[in-house]
Each structure stands twice: as structure tokens, then as C-alpha cells.
XYZ file of C-alpha atoms in Angstrom:
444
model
C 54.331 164.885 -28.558
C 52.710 162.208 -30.016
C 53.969 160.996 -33.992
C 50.696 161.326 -36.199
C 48.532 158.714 -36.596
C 48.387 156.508 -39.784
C 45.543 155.643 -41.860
C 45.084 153.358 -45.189
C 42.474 152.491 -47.225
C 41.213 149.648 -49.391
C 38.533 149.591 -52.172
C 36.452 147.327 -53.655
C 34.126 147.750 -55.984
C 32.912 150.301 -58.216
C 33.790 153.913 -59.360
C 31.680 155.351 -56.841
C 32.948 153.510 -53.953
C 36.358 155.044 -54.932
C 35.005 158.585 -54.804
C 33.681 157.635 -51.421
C 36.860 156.469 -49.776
C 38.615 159.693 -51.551
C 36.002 162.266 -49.466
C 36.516 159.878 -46.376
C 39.993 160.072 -46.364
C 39.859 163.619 -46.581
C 38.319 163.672 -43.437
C 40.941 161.891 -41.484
C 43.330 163.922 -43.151
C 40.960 166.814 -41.364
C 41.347 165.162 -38.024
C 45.122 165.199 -38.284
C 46.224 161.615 -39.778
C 48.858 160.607 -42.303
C 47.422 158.362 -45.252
C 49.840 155.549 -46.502
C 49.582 152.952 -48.975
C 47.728 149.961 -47.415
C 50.795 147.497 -47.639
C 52.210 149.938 -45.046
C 51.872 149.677 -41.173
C 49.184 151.702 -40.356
C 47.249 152.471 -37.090
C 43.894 152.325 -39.123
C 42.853 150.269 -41.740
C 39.612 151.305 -43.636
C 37.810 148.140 -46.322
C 35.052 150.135 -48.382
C 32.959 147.022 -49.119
C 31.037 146.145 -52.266
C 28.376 143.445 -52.753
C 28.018 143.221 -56.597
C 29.969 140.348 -56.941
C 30.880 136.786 -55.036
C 34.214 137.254 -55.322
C 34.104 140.340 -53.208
C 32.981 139.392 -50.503
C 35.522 136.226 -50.008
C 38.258 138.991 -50.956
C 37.131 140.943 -47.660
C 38.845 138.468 -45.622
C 41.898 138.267 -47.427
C 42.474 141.921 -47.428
C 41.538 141.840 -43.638
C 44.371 139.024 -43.321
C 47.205 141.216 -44.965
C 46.242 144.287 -42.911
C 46.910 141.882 -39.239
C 49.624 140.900 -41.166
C 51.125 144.436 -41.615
C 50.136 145.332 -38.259
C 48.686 143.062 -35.679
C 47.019 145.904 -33.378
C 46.175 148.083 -36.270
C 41.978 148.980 -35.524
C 40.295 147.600 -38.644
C 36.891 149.163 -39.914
C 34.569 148.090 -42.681
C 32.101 150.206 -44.780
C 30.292 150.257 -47.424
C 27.715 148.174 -48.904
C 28.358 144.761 -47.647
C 28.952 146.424 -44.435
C 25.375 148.072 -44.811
C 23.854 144.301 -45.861
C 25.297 141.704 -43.880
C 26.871 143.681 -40.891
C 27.382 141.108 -38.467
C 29.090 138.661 -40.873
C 31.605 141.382 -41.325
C 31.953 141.863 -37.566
C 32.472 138.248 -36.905
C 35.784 138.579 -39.469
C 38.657 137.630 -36.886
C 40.337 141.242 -36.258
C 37.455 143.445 -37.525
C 36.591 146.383 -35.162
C 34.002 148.531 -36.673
C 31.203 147.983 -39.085
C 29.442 151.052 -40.245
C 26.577 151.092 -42.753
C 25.339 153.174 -45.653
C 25.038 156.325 -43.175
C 27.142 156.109 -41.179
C 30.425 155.819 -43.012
C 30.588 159.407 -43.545
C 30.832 159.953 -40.065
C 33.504 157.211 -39.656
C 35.968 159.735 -37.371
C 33.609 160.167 -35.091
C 33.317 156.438 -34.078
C 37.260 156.214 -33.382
C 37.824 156.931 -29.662
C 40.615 155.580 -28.530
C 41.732 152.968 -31.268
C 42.260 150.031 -28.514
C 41.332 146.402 -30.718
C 38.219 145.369 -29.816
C 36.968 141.620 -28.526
C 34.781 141.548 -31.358
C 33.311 143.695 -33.907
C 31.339 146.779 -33.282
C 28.615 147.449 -35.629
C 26.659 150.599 -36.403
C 24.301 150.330 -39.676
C 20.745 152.059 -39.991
C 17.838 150.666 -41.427
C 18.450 151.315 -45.102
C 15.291 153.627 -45.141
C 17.128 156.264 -42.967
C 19.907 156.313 -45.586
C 17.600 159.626 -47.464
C 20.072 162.045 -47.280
C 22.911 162.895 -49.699
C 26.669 162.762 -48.967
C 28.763 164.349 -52.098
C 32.261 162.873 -53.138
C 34.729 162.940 -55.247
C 38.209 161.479 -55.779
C 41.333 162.798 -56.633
C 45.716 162.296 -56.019
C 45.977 158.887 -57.039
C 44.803 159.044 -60.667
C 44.956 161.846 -63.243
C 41.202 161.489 -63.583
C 38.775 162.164 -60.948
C 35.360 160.379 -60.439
C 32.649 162.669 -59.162
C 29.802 161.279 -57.288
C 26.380 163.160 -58.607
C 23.895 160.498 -57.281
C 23.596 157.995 -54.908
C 20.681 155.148 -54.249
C 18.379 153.492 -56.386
C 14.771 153.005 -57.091
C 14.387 150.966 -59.371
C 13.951 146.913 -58.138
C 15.866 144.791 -60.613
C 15.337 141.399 -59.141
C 19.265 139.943 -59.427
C 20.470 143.165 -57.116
C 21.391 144.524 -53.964
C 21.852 147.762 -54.093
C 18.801 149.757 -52.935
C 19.485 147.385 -49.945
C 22.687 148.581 -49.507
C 22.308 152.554 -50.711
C 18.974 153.029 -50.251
C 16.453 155.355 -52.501
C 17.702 157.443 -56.013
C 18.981 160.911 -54.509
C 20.932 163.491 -56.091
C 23.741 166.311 -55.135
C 22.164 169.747 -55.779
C 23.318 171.690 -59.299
C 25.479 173.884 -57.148
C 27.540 171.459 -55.368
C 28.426 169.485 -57.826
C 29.450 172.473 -59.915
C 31.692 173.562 -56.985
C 33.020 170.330 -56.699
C 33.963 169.777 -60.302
C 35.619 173.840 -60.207
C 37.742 172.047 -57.132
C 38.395 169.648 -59.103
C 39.562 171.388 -62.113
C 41.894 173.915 -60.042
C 44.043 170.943 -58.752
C 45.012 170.876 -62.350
C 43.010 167.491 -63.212
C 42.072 167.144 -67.189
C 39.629 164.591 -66.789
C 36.073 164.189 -64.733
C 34.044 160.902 -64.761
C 30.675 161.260 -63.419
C 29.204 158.459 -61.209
C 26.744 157.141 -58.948
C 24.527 154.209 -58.648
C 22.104 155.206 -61.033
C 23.233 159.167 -63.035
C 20.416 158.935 -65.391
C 17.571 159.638 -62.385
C 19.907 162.706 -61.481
C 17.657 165.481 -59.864
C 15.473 163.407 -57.900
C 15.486 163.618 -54.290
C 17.617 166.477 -54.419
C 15.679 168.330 -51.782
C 14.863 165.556 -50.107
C 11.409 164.703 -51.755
C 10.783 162.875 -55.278
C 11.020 166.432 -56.927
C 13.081 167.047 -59.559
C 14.423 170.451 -59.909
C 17.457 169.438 -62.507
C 17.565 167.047 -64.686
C 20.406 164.822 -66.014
C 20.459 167.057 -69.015
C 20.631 169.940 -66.954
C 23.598 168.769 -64.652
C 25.399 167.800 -68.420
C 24.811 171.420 -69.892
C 26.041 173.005 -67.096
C 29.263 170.895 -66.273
C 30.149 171.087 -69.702
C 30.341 175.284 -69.332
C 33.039 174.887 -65.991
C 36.144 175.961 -67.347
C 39.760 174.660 -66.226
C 38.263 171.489 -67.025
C 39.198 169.189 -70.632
C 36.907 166.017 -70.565
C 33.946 164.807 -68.992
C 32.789 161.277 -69.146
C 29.942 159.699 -68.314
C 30.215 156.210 -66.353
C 27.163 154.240 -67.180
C 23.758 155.177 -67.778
C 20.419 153.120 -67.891
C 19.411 152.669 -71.735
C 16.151 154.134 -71.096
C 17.458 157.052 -69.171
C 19.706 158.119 -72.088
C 17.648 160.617 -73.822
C 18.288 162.067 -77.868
C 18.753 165.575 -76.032
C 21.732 164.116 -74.026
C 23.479 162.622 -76.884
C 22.915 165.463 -79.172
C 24.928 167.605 -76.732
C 27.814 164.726 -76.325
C 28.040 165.018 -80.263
C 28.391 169.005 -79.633
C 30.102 169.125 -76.375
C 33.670 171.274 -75.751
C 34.437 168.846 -72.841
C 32.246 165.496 -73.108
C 33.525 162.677 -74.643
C 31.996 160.025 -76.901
C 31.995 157.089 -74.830
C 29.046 155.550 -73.124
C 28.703 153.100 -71.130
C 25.370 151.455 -71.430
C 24.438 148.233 -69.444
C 22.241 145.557 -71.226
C 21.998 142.778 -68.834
C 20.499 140.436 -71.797
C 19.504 140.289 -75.516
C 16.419 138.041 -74.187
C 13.046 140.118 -74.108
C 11.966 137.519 -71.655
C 14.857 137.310 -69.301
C 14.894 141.169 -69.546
C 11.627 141.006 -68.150
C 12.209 138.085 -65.658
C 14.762 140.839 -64.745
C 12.364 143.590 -64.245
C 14.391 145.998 -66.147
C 12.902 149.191 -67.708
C 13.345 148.387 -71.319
C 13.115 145.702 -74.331
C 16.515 145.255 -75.909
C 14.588 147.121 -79.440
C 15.029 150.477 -77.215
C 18.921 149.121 -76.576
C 18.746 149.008 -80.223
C 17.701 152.665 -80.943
C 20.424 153.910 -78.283
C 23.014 152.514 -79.844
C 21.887 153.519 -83.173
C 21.437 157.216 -82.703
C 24.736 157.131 -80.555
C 26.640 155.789 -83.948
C 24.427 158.415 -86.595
C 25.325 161.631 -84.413
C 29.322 160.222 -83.314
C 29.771 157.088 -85.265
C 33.255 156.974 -83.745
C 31.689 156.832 -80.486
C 33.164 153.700 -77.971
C 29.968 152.227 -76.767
C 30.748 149.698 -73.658
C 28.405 147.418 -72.645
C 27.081 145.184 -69.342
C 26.027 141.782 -69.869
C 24.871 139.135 -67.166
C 24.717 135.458 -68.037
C 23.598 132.402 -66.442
C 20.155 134.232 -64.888
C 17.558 131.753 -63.976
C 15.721 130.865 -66.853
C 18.147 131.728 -69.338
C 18.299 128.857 -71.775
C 20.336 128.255 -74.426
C 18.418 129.791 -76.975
C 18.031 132.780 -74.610
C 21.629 132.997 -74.394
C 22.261 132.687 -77.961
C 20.081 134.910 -78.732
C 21.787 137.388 -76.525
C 24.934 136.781 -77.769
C 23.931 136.816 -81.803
C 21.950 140.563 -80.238
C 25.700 141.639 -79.320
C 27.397 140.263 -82.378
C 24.995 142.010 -84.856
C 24.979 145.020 -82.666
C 27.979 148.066 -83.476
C 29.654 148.121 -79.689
C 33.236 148.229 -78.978
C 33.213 146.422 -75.532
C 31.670 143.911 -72.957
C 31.460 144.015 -69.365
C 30.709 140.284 -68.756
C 29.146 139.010 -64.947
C 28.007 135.585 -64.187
C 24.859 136.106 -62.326
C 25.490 134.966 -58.707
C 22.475 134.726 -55.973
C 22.123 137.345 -53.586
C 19.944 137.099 -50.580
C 16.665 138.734 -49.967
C 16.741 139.481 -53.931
C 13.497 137.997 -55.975
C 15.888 135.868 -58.615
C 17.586 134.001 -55.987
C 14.032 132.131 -55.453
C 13.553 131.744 -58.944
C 13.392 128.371 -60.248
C 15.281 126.958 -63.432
C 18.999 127.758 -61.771
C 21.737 127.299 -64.688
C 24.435 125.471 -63.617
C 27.866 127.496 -62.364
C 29.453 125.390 -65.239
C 27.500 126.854 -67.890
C 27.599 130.313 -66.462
C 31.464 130.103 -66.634
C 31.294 128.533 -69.880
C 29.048 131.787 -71.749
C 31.225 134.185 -69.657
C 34.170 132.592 -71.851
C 32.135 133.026 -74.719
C 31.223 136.833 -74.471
C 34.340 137.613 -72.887
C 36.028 136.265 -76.065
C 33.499 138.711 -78.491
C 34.325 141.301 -76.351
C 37.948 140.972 -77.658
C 36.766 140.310 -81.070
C 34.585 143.534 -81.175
C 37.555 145.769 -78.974
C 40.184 144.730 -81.880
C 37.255 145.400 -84.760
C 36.686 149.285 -82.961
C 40.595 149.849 -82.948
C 40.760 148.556 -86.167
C 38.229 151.005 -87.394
C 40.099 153.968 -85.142
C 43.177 153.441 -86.744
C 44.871 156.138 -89.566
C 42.642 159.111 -86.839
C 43.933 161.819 -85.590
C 42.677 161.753 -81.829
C 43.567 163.523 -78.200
C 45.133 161.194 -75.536
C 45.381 161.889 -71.582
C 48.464 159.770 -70.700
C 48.365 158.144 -67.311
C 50.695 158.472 -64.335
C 52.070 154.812 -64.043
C 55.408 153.445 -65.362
C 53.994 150.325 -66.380
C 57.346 147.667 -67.679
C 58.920 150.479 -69.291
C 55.356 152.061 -71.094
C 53.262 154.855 -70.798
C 49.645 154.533 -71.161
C 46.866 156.716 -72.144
C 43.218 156.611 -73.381
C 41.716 158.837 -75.883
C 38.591 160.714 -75.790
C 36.649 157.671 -77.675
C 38.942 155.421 -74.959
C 41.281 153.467 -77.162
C 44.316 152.488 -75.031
C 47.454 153.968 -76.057
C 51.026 152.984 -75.229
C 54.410 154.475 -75.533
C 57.935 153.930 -74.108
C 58.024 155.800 -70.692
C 58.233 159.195 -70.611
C 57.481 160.954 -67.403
C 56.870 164.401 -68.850
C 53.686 163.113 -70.225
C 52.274 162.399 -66.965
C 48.559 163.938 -67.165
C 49.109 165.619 -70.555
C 46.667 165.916 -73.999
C 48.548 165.383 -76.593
C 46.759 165.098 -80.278
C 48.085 162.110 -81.878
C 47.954 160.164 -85.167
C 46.588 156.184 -84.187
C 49.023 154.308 -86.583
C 48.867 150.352 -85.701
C 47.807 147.627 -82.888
C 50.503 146.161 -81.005
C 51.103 142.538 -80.374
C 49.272 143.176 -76.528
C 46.252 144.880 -78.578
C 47.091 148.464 -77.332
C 47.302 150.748 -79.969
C 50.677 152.777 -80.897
C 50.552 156.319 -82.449
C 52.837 159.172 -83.930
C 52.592 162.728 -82.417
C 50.922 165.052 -84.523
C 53.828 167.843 -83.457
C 57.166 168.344 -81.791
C 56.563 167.770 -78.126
C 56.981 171.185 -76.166
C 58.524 169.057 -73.641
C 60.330 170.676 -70.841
């Protein structure tokens, strides 16, 4: 008898790309293999790509380094979106196998005959306009929160990004399947669902396989919010300009969604917003935020910020970074723009120096702490709900609440994916935030 394969996974990138790896390890789980944590020997090794960022894809070659090192005949596959852009770089990666692009990931089991290394690197990717159907996912088992993929693609052409080259055009999951999904979900005795995809807000379109849409994002939110079994919903990120009064009015009402958005900016420059080609001035950002604060003004309102665009002065990054300090937000995502090929920006003239990008990184990442501590600050002396998190980390226990502070306690494995309702009493010297139980634990 033969012993059953093994199988393990590594993934970069974004929320969704984690849902994605969750569903395709299901399906080698399907086809009889064992998963195992990726610093194990395994007879596959699976690198779900990403192409947002530099640094990912020089970290694709590291990660393909420790997997020869773990095993040197181990067959080593790469998916995802770099694996959808720049294929045969991938493939040329000494010990690569199999590339497979934006469609043909799914279908990643069906490529794997007879797991013999290959000379060089096999690669299967579409043309990204085939990639017009819809694949749903969702993750589970390794977190106590689960991200479930509701859309996938984008249409819109923001001139810094890759990623309708990678996932091709906005499409959506039907009502019906995510609702199933989410009831799976929720029966495996997970308290928390984060939606995702590349772009939630256009939810609805393409869902039977035209520009159509049948639901909206307000109708997916309504309806998820009525499956029971399940405590909190969050929404990842959503486009300013696709975040409509309606939706935040239900947040503000919701039994199961949370108040925390996460709303990317890009830049508090009108004119590199529209060097940008984003859908917005940063006066609607403005609004968003505003009528977020009057409905839930404990809301946590996160927000992405790219610096060092072409064109972006000094005054245009001030006045991005004044925008941000004026503006009542309780986080920053901060990227340093960095050129991507066959995108408009990277022919752009007026290139700011890597130098000064790093040097306004430091400076937003540093009012991002300042405006973190200022929204704990104001948090503190609540009462508030916390879902505590399933790793020991140097003797603590964290947690988030619903308006995602970050909570710590001494370890406690009984409050592995609990609620408990808790008092927020004071900021620790790390700038996590301690609290008192509101009762007697009912601990086992």
C-alpha cells in the first residue's frame, strides 16, 4: 500500500489569496493527500503568488529555496497572480515544476500526474480574458476567523496596478452560494466571517456571467447578516465610492456586522488621485468617513495610502499627509508605490526617488501609530466584545474586538475562539490594550 501523499502550502499576499489556497487544499485533501505545515517534508509544495508588492516577488524564491531545502525531490507548483503575469519567470525559478495561471489553479490536481521533478518548469496560464468565470472560496482550520471570497476580478483601470492583469474582469459568487458557504462556515463552529475579494463593493456584477447585476452589495450584506450560527461579519476593504449611506446605515443596525471599515485612499492629492485614475476626489473620502463617525462614532476606520507615485511632490505629499492628520481614522496601511510592468504609471514621468518614498513611508507609518494610540485612547473605560485568538503568543492571549482594538491577556487556552464582553481598562507598554471581564468566566 502506498503511505499518503503530502501536500503544503504557502501564501502570499492578500486575504483573498488565503481563501484561495484554503478551497485548493480542500481539493487535495479530496484526492486523498495529507496537508502539513510547509517547514515539513512534503511531496508537494504549493506558492499562491501575489504581485502587489516588490518584495513579493523576490520572497518567491526564497520560499522556493526552503521547500528544496526540506525536500530536494518534492514537485513544486506556483499559482496565483504572479504566476498568471509573468509565468515564465516563475518557471525559470531553479526547482519550480508547474506554473498555473488565474484559471487554472483551481484545477491544480488535475495537472499532477505522476509527481516526477521536471527539467524545467511547466507552465499553463490563459489569456487573462478567459479568466470570466467564478471560482468561490473560503478559508477555515488555521484561524478562528474565516475569510469568504464573494468577488473576484476587477474593472476598474487604476494606472499603478496589476490586478485585472492578473484576475481578470469584476465577477461575483451568486446570493445562494455564498449564503451556503457562510451556513458551512458557521456550523464548523467559527464566530467570525470576513468578506473579501478584489473589489466587494461591485458585488453582483457578472454573476451570471454578463455585466448584469441581479444583487447588489447591499443585498449580499442584508442577507448574510440574517444566517444564523454566525456572531460577526466584517467587511475587508471597500472602494470609497462604492460604500453607499444604505450600507452603513445597516452596519450601525446590524446583529452580526461590525464597525470597522477598511477604506483605501491611495492619496490626499486631488491631482495625483486623478493621475491615478481613481473613482473619487478625496472630498467624497471626506463624506465617508464622516457619516461612518455620525451613525458609529466608535467605528475603527483603516485606511490605504500609497506614496512616492510619479508626480507626487512635496506639497502633494504634505498635503496628503495634513488630509490624514485632520481626518478622524484609527489606522494606516502605508505602500511605497513600486513600478509594475505593462501598468500606465510606470511610463509616467517625474519618478520620486526610492529614498524619498522610504522616507514618507516613515512618516505615515509613524501617524499611523500616533492616530492607533489616539483611537485606543478614546476606546478606553468601554465595555466591548472580544474574539480571542488561537495562538500562545510569549505567554499572551490575543483578541480583537468588534471595533478591532487588540487585546491581550496572560494565556489561557479555554478562551481559544470565545466572545467574551469585557471592560477596556488601560494601554500596555507594547500598545495592546488590557481589560477586566465584565463577569465570572463560565470556564470549564
Amino acid at each position: 500500500m502506498n503511505p499518503t501523499k503530502k501536500v503544503a502550502f504557502y501564501t502570499l499576499g492578500c486575504k483573498l489569496n488565503f481563501s484561495e489556497t484554503s478551497t485548493i487544499a480542500r481539493s487535495f485533501k479530496d484526492e486523498g493527500f495529507d496537508r502539513v505545515d510547509f517547514k515539513e517534508t512534503a511531496d508537494i509544495y504549493v506558492i499562491n503568488t501575489c504581485s502587489v508588492t516588490e518584495n513579493a516577488d523576490k520572497r518567491f524564491k526564497t520560499i522556493v529555496k526552503h521547500a528544496q531545502k526540506s525536500n530536494p525531490d518534492a514537485f513544486v507548483a506556483a499559482i496565483g497572480c504572479y504566476a498568471q503575469l509573468k509565468p515564465e519567470e516563475l518557471a525559470d525559478v531553479n526547482g519550480v515544476d508547474l506554473v498555473l495561471g488565474a484559471t487554472e489553479k483551481f484545477k491544480i490536481t488535475d495537472y499532477l500526474n505522476d509527481l516526477t521533478k521536471n527539467d524545467f518548469g511547466e507552465v499553463h496560464s490563459c489569456e487573462i480574458e478567459d479568466a470570466d468565470f467564478y471560482v468561490g472560496s473560503y478559508s477555515i482550520g488555521d484561524r478562528t476567523r474565516a475569510f469568504l471570497k464573494v468577488q473576484d476580478g476587477c474593472d476598474y483601470k487604476c494606472t499603478y496596478c496589476t490586478i485585472p492583469l492578473a484576475r481578470g474582469i469584476s465577477r461575483s459568487d451568486t446570493m445562494v452560494n455564498v449564503l451556503q458557504n457562510a451556513k458551512e462556515i458557521s456550523e464548523k463552529g467559527i464566530k467570525e466571517i470576513v468578506l473579501t475579494g478584489v473589489n466587494i463593493g461591485d458585488y453582483g456584477k457578472g454573476e451570471f456571467g454578463n455585466k448584469k447585476h441581479e444583487h447588489t452589495f447591499l443585498d449580499l450584506v442584508k442577507e448574510l447578516d440574517k444566517v444564523e450560527g454566525i456572531e460577526r461579519l466584517r467587511i475587508s476593504s471597500i472602494e470609497p465610492n462604492l460604500l453607499k449611506n444604505e450600507t452603513i446605515d445597516l452596519v450601525s443596525n446590524s446583529r452580526a456586522f461590525v464597525p470597522h471599515f477598511h477604506i483605501p485612499l491611495q492619496s490626499g492629492s486631488n491631482d495625483v488621485l486623478k493621475k491615478m485614475k481613481r473613482r473619487y476626489m478625496k472630498e467624497l473620502y471626506v463624506d465617508r468617513v464622516s457619516k461612518i463617525k455620525e451613525v458609529m462614532p466608535h467605528a475603527c476606520i483603516g485606511v490605504d495610502v500609497i506614496v512616492g507615485f510619479p508626480g507626487e511632490t512635496d506639497d502633494a505629499f504634505l498635503e496628503t499627509y495634513n488630509f490624514l492628520n485632520a481626518l478622524d481614522i484609527s489606522y494606516l496601511h502605508v505602500f511605497q508605490y513600486s513600478e509594475r510592468d505593462n501598468t500606465e504609471a510606470a511610463e509616467m514621468p517625474n519618478v520620486v526617488s526610492k529614498a524619498k518614498r522610504a522616507k514618507r513611508s516613515k512618516m505615515l507609518r509613524g501617524l499611523s501609530a500616533k492616530k492607533r494610540r489616539a483611537f485606543y485612547e478614546k476606546q478606553l473605560n468601554t465595555e466591548r466584545t472580544v474574539l480571542f485568538e488561537s495562538e500562545n503568543k510569549e505567554g499572551y492571549i490575543h483578541g480583537f474586538t468588534e471595533n478591532y482594538v487588540k487585546v491581550k491577556a496572560p494565556w489561557n487556552p479555554e478562551l481559544v475562539n470565545t466572545l467574551e464582553n469585557v471592560k477596556l481598562t488601560k494601554i500596555d507598554d507594547d500598545g495592546l490594550v488590557r481589560f477586566e471581564f465584565l463577569k465570572e468566566l463560565a470556564l470549564k
